[in-house]
PDB file of C-alpha atoms and ligand atoms in Angstrom:
ATOM      1  CA  MET A   1       5.531   8.982  -3.804  1.00 52.00           C
ATOM      2  CA  VAL A   2       5.821  11.573  -6.628  1.00 45.00           C
ATOM      3  CA  LEU A   3       8.091  14.241  -5.190  1.00 49.00           C
ATOM      4  CA  SER A   4      10.835  16.408  -6.860  1.00 42.00           C
ATOM      5  CA  THR A   5      14.231  15.319  -5.584  1.00 46.00           C
ATOM      6  CA  GLY A   6      16.585  16.266  -8.191  1.00 43.00           C
ATOM      7  CA  THR A   7      19.830  17.664  -6.902  1.00 58.00           C
ATOM      8  CA  ASN A   8      17.926  19.154  -3.989  1.00 85.00           C
ATOM      9  CA  ARG A   9      16.726  17.657  -0.971  1.00 96.00           C
ATOM     10  CA  ILE A  10      12.978  17.297  -0.227  1.00 98.00           C
ATOM     11  CA  LYS A  11      12.000  20.350   1.557  1.00 98.00           C
ATOM     12  CA  THR A  12      10.705  19.044   4.785  1.00 98.00           C
ATOM     13  CA  ALA A  13       8.625  20.317   7.999  1.00 98.00           C
ATOM     14  CA  VAL A  14       8.746  18.391  11.277  1.00 98.00           C
ATOM     15  CA  PHE A  15       5.760  18.953  13.718  1.00 98.00           C
ATOM     16  CA  PHE A  16       6.041  17.917  17.344  1.00 98.00           C
ATOM     17  CA  SER A  17       4.631  18.955  20.944  1.00 98.00           C
ATOM     18  CA  GLY A  18       6.784  17.914  23.353  1.00 98.00           C
ATOM     19  CA  THR A  19      10.423  16.592  24.224  1.00 98.00           C
ATOM     20  CA  GLY A  20      11.505  16.445  20.429  1.00 98.00           C
ATOM     21  CA  SER A  21      13.656  13.616  20.885  1.00 98.00           C
ATOM     22  CA  ASN A  22      12.477  12.000  17.273  1.00 98.00           C
ATOM     23  CA  LEU A  23      12.550  15.777  15.898  1.00 98.00           C
ATOM     24  CA  ARG A  24      16.224  15.518  17.124  1.00 98.00           C
ATOM     25  CA  SER A  25      16.994  12.220  15.464  1.00 98.00           C
ATOM     26  CA  LEU A  26      15.330  13.433  12.245  1.00 98.00           C
ATOM     27  CA  ILE A  27      17.670  16.403  12.291  1.00 98.00           C
ATOM     28  CA  LYS A  28      20.597  14.325  12.698  1.00 97.00           C
ATOM     29  CA  PHE A  29      19.551  12.072   9.825  1.00 98.00           C
ATOM     30  CA  SER A  30      18.931  14.906   7.619  1.00 97.00           C
ATOM     31  CA  LYS A  31      22.606  16.010   7.843  1.00 97.00           C
ATOM     32  CA  LEU A  32      23.789  12.625   6.473  1.00 97.00           C
ATOM     33  CA  LYS A  33      24.927  12.328   2.907  1.00 95.00           C
ATOM     34  CA  LYS A  34      22.557   9.660   2.414  1.00 95.00           C
ATOM     35  CA  SER A  35      19.367  11.559   3.689  1.00 97.00           C
ATOM     36  CA  PRO A  36      17.009  12.424   0.849  1.00 97.00           C
ATOM     37  CA  ILE A  37      15.383  15.175   2.918  1.00 98.00           C
ATOM     38  CA  PHE A  38      16.202  18.787   4.399  1.00 98.00           C
ATOM     39  CA  ILE A  39      14.456  20.276   7.407  1.00 98.00           C
ATOM     40  CA  ASN A  40      13.564  23.750   6.566  1.00 97.00           C
ATOM     41  CA  LEU A  41      11.159  24.169   9.217  1.00 98.00           C
ATOM     42  CA  ILE A  42       9.818  23.091  12.483  1.00 98.00           C
ATOM     43  CA  ILE A  43       6.495  23.479  13.933  1.00 98.00           C
ATOM     44  CA  THR A  44       4.990  23.073  17.304  1.00 98.00           C
ATOM     45  CA  ASN A  45       1.709  23.680  18.938  1.00 98.00           C
ATOM     46  CA  ASN A  46       2.942  24.191  22.224  1.00 98.00           C
ATOM     47  CA  LYS A  47       5.273  27.172  23.288  1.00 97.00           C
ATOM     48  CA  LEU A  48       6.874  25.315  25.989  1.00 98.00           C
ATOM     49  CA  ALA A  49       7.942  22.342  24.129  1.00 98.00           C
ATOM     50  CA  LYS A  50      11.383  21.107  25.172  1.00 97.00           C
ATOM     51  CA  GLY A  51      11.978  20.214  21.411  1.00 97.00           C
ATOM     52  CA  LEU A  52      11.956  23.816  20.254  1.00 97.00           C
ATOM     53  CA  LYS A  53      15.684  24.160  21.558  1.00 97.00           C
ATOM     54  CA  TYR A  54      16.401  22.094  18.610  1.00 96.00           C
ATOM     55  CA  GLY A  55      15.705  25.116  16.391  1.00 92.00           C
ATOM     56  CA  ALA A  56      18.309  27.250  17.689  1.00 93.00           C
ATOM     57  CA  ILE A  57      20.938  24.590  18.141  1.00 97.00           C
ATOM     58  CA  PHE A  58      20.609  23.551  14.476  1.00 97.00           C
ATOM     59  CA  LYS A  59      19.499  27.029  13.184  1.00 97.00           C
ATOM     60  CA  ILE A  60      16.217  25.870  11.745  1.00 98.00           C
ATOM     61  CA  LYS A  61      13.476  28.218  11.284  1.00 98.00           C
ATOM     62  CA  LYS A  62      10.665  27.509  13.876  1.00 97.00           C
ATOM     63  CA  LYS A  63       6.956  28.620  14.309  1.00 98.00           C
ATOM     64  CA  ILE A  64       4.761  28.219  17.139  1.00 98.00           C
ATOM     65  CA  ILE A  65       0.996  27.905  16.476  1.00 98.00           C
ATOM     66  CA  LYS A  66      -1.508  27.970  18.977  1.00 97.00           C
ATOM     67  CA  PHE A  67      -4.473  25.501  18.478  1.00 96.00           C
ATOM     68  CA  LYS A  68      -6.992  27.297  20.357  1.00 96.00           C
ATOM     69  CA  ASN A  69      -9.067  27.679  17.077  1.00 97.00           C
ATOM     70  CA  LYS A  70      -8.079  24.661  15.195  1.00 97.00           C
ATOM     71  CA  ASP A  71      -9.270  26.023  11.568  1.00 97.00           C
ATOM     72  CA  ALA A  72      -7.227  29.166  11.891  1.00 98.00           C
ATOM     73  CA  ALA A  73      -4.265  27.355  13.369  1.00 98.00           C
ATOM     74  CA  GLU A  74      -4.253  25.058  10.388  1.00 98.00           C
ATOM     75  CA  ASN A  75      -4.617  27.968   7.936  1.00 98.00           C
ATOM     76  CA  LYS A  76      -1.514  29.619   9.517  1.00 98.00           C
ATOM     77  CA  ILE A  77       0.574  26.277   9.169  1.00 98.00           C
ATOM     78  CA  LEU A  78      -0.628  25.921   5.578  1.00 98.00           C
ATOM     79  CA  ASN A  79       0.506  29.472   4.851  1.00 98.00           C
ATOM     80  CA  GLU A  80       3.823  28.862   6.351  1.00 98.00           C
ATOM     81  CA  LEU A  81       4.227  25.469   4.464  1.00 98.00           C
ATOM     82  CA  LYS A  82       3.476  27.456   1.472  1.00 98.00           C
ATOM     83  CA  LYS A  83       5.978  30.029   1.964  1.00 98.00           C
ATOM     84  CA  ASN A  84       8.654  27.444   2.827  1.00 98.00           C
ATOM     85  CA  LYS A  85       7.892  25.472  -0.203  1.00 98.00           C
ATOM     86  CA  ILE A  86       7.372  22.433   2.133  1.00 98.00           C
ATOM     87  CA  GLU A  87       6.854  19.110   0.196  1.00 98.00           C
ATOM     88  CA  LEU A  88       7.039  16.687   3.251  1.00 98.00           C
ATOM     89  CA  ILE A  89       5.589  16.708   6.617  1.00 98.00           C
ATOM     90  CA  CYS A  90       7.202  14.463   9.158  1.00 98.00           C
ATOM     91  CA  LEU A  91       4.963  14.286  12.308  1.00 98.00           C
ATOM     92  CA  ALA A  92       7.064  13.490  15.549  1.00 98.00           C
ATOM     93  CA  GLY A  93       5.355  13.569  18.603  1.00 98.00           C
ATOM     94  CA  PHE A  94       2.663  15.856  17.201  1.00 98.00           C
ATOM     95  CA  MET A  95      -0.230  15.350  19.811  1.00 96.00           C
ATOM     96  CA  LYS A  96      -3.052  17.372  17.680  1.00 96.00           C
ATOM     97  CA  ILE A  97      -5.186  15.582  15.107  1.00 95.00           C
ATOM     98  CA  LEU A  98      -5.176  17.355  11.521  1.00 96.00           C
ATOM     99  CA  SER A  99      -8.090  17.833   9.805  1.00 95.00           C
ATOM    100  CA  ASN A 100      -9.486  16.273   6.592  1.00 94.00           C
ATOM    101  CA  ASN A 101      -9.295  19.649   5.010  1.00 94.00           C
ATOM    102  CA  PHE A 102      -5.661  19.978   6.184  1.00 96.00           C
ATOM    103  CA  THR A 103      -4.434  16.566   5.052  1.00 96.00           C
ATOM    104  CA  LYS A 104      -5.944  16.874   1.727  1.00 94.00           C
ATOM    105  CA  ASN A 105      -3.381  19.580   0.692  1.00 95.00           C
ATOM    106  CA  PHE A 106      -0.712  17.076   1.415  1.00 96.00           C
ATOM    107  CA  LYS A 107      -2.247  13.806   0.276  1.00 94.00           C
ATOM    108  CA  GLY A 108       0.482  11.161   0.409  1.00 95.00           C
ATOM    109  CA  LYS A 109       3.111  13.571   1.630  1.00 98.00           C
ATOM    110  CA  ILE A 110       2.470  13.356   5.562  1.00 98.00           C
ATOM    111  CA  LEU A 111       4.475  10.711   7.533  1.00 98.00           C
ATOM    112  CA  ASN A 112       3.634   9.946  11.545  1.00 98.00           C
ATOM    113  CA  ILE A 113       5.372   7.882  14.048  1.00 98.00           C
ATOM    114  CA  HIS A 114       3.344   6.116  16.418  1.00 98.00           C
ATOM    115  CA  PRO A 115       4.468   4.058  19.431  1.00 98.00           C
ATOM    116  CA  SER A 116       2.551   0.562  19.085  1.00 98.00           C
ATOM    117  CA  LEU A 117       2.281  -1.840  16.223  1.00 98.00           C
ATOM    118  CA  LEU A 118      -0.519  -0.503  14.131  1.00 98.00           C
ATOM    119  CA  PRO A 119      -3.173  -1.527  13.842  1.00 98.00           C
ATOM    120  CA  LYS A 120      -2.995  -2.219  17.401  1.00 98.00           C
ATOM    121  CA  TYR A 121      -3.519   0.456  19.971  1.00 98.00           C
ATOM    122  CA  LYS A 122      -4.327   3.665  17.761  1.00 98.00           C
ATOM    123  CA  GLY A 123      -4.443   6.727  19.896  1.00 97.00           C
ATOM    124  CA  LEU A 124      -2.956   7.474  23.401  1.00 97.00           C
ATOM    125  CA  ASN A 125      -1.686   5.242  26.338  1.00 98.00           C
ATOM    126  CA  THR A 126      -0.513   2.722  24.071  1.00 98.00           C
ATOM    127  CA  HIS A 127       2.537   1.264  26.336  1.00 98.00           C
ATOM    128  CA  GLN A 128      -0.063   0.898  29.340  1.00 98.00           C
ATOM    129  CA  ARG A 129      -2.563  -0.818  26.869  1.00 98.00           C
ATOM    130  CA  ALA A 130       0.003  -3.373  25.649  1.00 98.00           C
ATOM    131  CA  ILE A 131       1.104  -4.237  29.280  1.00 98.00           C
ATOM    132  CA  GLU A 132      -2.637  -4.529  30.404  1.00 98.00           C
ATOM    133  CA  ASN A 133      -3.150  -7.031  27.567  1.00 98.00           C
ATOM    134  CA  LYS A 134      -0.243  -8.940  28.369  1.00 98.00           C
ATOM    135  CA  ASP A 135       0.978  -8.523  24.991  1.00 98.00           C
ATOM    136  CA  LYS A 136       4.648 -10.138  24.557  1.00 98.00           C
ATOM    137  CA  TYR A 137       5.467  -7.448  21.955  1.00 98.00           C
ATOM    138  CA  SER A 138       4.625  -4.095  21.562  1.00 98.00           C
ATOM    139  CA  GLY A 139       6.759  -1.482  19.053  1.00 98.00           C
ATOM    140  CA  CYS A 140       6.559   1.449  16.681  1.00 98.00           C
ATOM    141  CA  THR A 141       5.260   2.027  13.458  1.00 98.00           C
ATOM    142  CA  VAL A 142       5.884   4.769  10.592  1.00 98.00           C
ATOM    143  CA  HIS A 143       2.778   5.153   8.416  1.00 98.00           C
ATOM    144  CA  PHE A 144       1.480   7.557   6.014  1.00 97.00           C
ATOM    145  CA  VAL A 145      -1.292   9.968   7.632  1.00 97.00           C
ATOM    146  CA  ASN A 146      -4.821   9.602   5.941  1.00 91.00           C
ATOM    147  CA  SER A 147      -8.000  11.237   7.434  1.00 83.00           C
ATOM    148  CA  ARG A 148      -8.600   8.458  10.136  1.00 88.00           C
ATOM    149  CA  LEU A 149      -6.615   8.241  13.288  1.00 91.00           C
ATOM    150  CA  ASP A 150      -3.260   6.443  12.861  1.00 92.00           C
ATOM    151  CA  SER A 151      -4.760   4.280  10.116  1.00 93.00           C
ATOM    152  CA  GLY A 152      -2.751   5.394   7.216  1.00 95.00           C
ATOM    153  CA  LYS A 153      -0.612   2.538   5.081  1.00 97.00           C
ATOM    154  CA  ILE A 154       2.294   1.371   7.003  1.00 98.00           C
ATOM    155  CA  ILE A 155       5.803   2.014   5.663  1.00 98.00           C
ATOM    156  CA  VAL A 156       7.810   0.115   8.636  1.00 98.00           C
ATOM    157  CA  GLN A 157       7.459  -1.281  11.902  1.00 98.00           C
ATOM    158  CA  LYS A 158       9.943  -2.531  14.658  1.00 98.00           C
ATOM    159  CA  LYS A 159       8.939  -5.047  17.400  1.00 98.00           C
ATOM    160  CA  VAL A 160       9.768  -4.753  20.951  1.00 98.00           C
ATOM    161  CA  ARG A 161       9.868  -7.550  23.386  1.00 98.00           C
ATOM    162  CA  ILE A 162       7.617  -6.702  26.487  1.00 98.00           C
ATOM    163  CA  LEU A 163       9.324  -8.197  29.693  1.00 98.00           C
ATOM    164  CA  LYS A 164       7.158  -8.958  32.673  1.00 97.00           C
ATOM    165  CA  LYS A 165       9.216  -6.319  34.853  1.00 98.00           C
ATOM    166  CA  ASP A 166       8.379  -3.541  32.226  1.00 98.00           C
ATOM    167  CA  THR A 167       6.419  -0.701  33.329  1.00 98.00           C
ATOM    168  CA  PRO A 168       4.495   1.816  30.637  1.00 98.00           C
ATOM    169  CA  ASP A 169       7.434   3.953  31.349  1.00 98.00           C
ATOM    170  CA  SER A 170      10.255   1.489  30.772  1.00 98.00           C
ATOM    171  CA  LEU A 171       8.520   0.431  27.903  1.00 98.00           C
ATOM    172  CA  ALA A 172       8.448   3.648  26.103  1.00 98.00           C
ATOM    173  CA  LYS A 173      11.944   4.217  26.779  1.00 98.00           C
ATOM    174  CA  LYS A 174      12.922   1.077  24.921  1.00 98.00           C
ATOM    175  CA  ILE A 175      10.384   1.635  22.026  1.00 98.00           C
ATOM    176  CA  LEU A 176      11.461   5.424  21.725  1.00 98.00           C
ATOM    177  CA  ALA A 177      15.083   4.233  21.283  1.00 98.00           C
ATOM    178  CA  GLN A 178      13.828   2.105  18.193  1.00 98.00           C
ATOM    179  CA  GLU A 179      11.686   5.193  16.760  1.00 98.00           C
ATOM    180  CA  HIS A 180      14.733   7.171  16.598  1.00 98.00           C
ATOM    181  CA  LYS A 181      16.146   4.330  14.256  1.00 98.00           C
ATOM    182  CA  LEU A 182      12.981   3.541  12.413  1.00 98.00           C
ATOM    183  CA  TYR A 183      11.766   7.136  11.311  1.00 98.00           C
ATOM    184  CA  PRO A 184      15.212   7.571   9.111  1.00 98.00           C
ATOM    185  CA  LYS A 185      14.858   4.101   7.799  1.00 98.00           C
ATOM    186  CA  ALA A 186      10.925   4.698   6.739  1.00 98.00           C
ATOM    187  CA  ILE A 187      12.365   7.859   4.819  1.00 98.00           C
ATOM    188  CA  LEU A 188      14.883   5.922   3.098  1.00 98.00           C
ATOM    189  CA  LYS A 189      12.692   3.325   2.158  1.00 97.00           C
ATOM    190  CA  ILE A 190      10.143   5.873   0.510  1.00 97.00           C
ATOM    191  CA  PHE A 191      12.682   8.077  -1.372  1.00 94.00           C
ATOM    192  CA  SER A 192      15.364   5.385  -2.222  1.00 79.00           C
ATOM    193  CA  LEU A 193      17.731   8.036  -4.350  1.00 53.00           C
TER     194      LEU A 193
HETATM  195  C1  GAR B 201       6.896   9.236  20.786  1.00 52.22           C
HETATM  196  O1  GAR B 201       7.002   8.068  21.234  1.00 52.22           O
HETATM  197  C2  GAR B 201       5.795   9.244  19.454  1.00 52.22           C
HETATM  198  O2  GAR B 201       5.781   8.037  18.815  1.00 52.22           O
HETATM  199  C3  GAR B 201       4.688   9.619  20.182  1.00 52.22           C
HETATM  200  O3  GAR B 201       4.841  10.527  21.227  1.00 52.22           O
HETATM  201  C4  GAR B 201       6.537  10.438  21.529  1.00 52.22           C
HETATM  202  C5  GAR B 201       7.209  11.901  21.143  1.00 52.22           C
HETATM  203  O4  GAR B 201       8.501  11.776  21.825  1.00 52.22           O
HETATM  204  N1  GAR B 201       3.599   9.922  19.361  1.00 52.22           N
HETATM  205  C6  GAR B 201       2.227   9.695  19.523  1.00 52.22           C
HETATM  206  O5  GAR B 201       1.970   9.263  20.490  1.00 52.22           O
HETATM  207  C7  GAR B 201       1.555  10.272  18.191  1.00 52.22           C
HETATM  208  N2  GAR B 201       0.159   9.687  18.286  1.00 52.22           N
HETATM  209  P1  GAR B 201       9.603  12.859  21.476  1.00 52.22           P
HETATM  210  O6  GAR B 201       9.018  14.111  21.472  1.00 52.22           O
HETATM  211  O7  GAR B 201      10.494  12.611  22.175  1.00 52.22           O
HETATM  212  O8  GAR B 201       9.783  12.659  19.850  1.00 52.22           O
END
């Protein structure tokens, strides 16, 4: 990926919709010496998202953008990204699908974390589907975002064992703990300084 790192870190925006535990882990990572990214902006479509608190705690600019009208919302976001000179977007539990029109503005510069071993279980309810199919493993994937849902080039994956006693909730917890390590690993892999 061609991005200007220079002495400055890559200006990054994180998009999220809910709890924001991946957002939190990315913020913590961004503060490490080895981190190639700086988080300049956080964006959510959900004014009740718990993750919004991290904007205040870590003093990061935040924007809440309603997705009632998708085109208008995406245009607003594009404006914000431009204003803040954002170079990289990390989707972290962002539960809206970005249009082709949006992603083409950031080709090769949008990452996503997904709670399954892609290409298995694109979309929602990944843990339930893995358990119902009696899979021995599930896991998580960080990938580039393209115009097709959960289909861009895979950067890194982490396998997690599914135990007989696992429920969708218990599996989600185990996988989420791995997601928090995997996203930073993916970023380091792409931008080896
Ligand atoms: C995470 O498990 C993430 O992988 C998933 O939502 C959760 C968000 O948790 N994302 C998707 O399902 C995207 N299709 P968080 O808000 O605590 O980071």
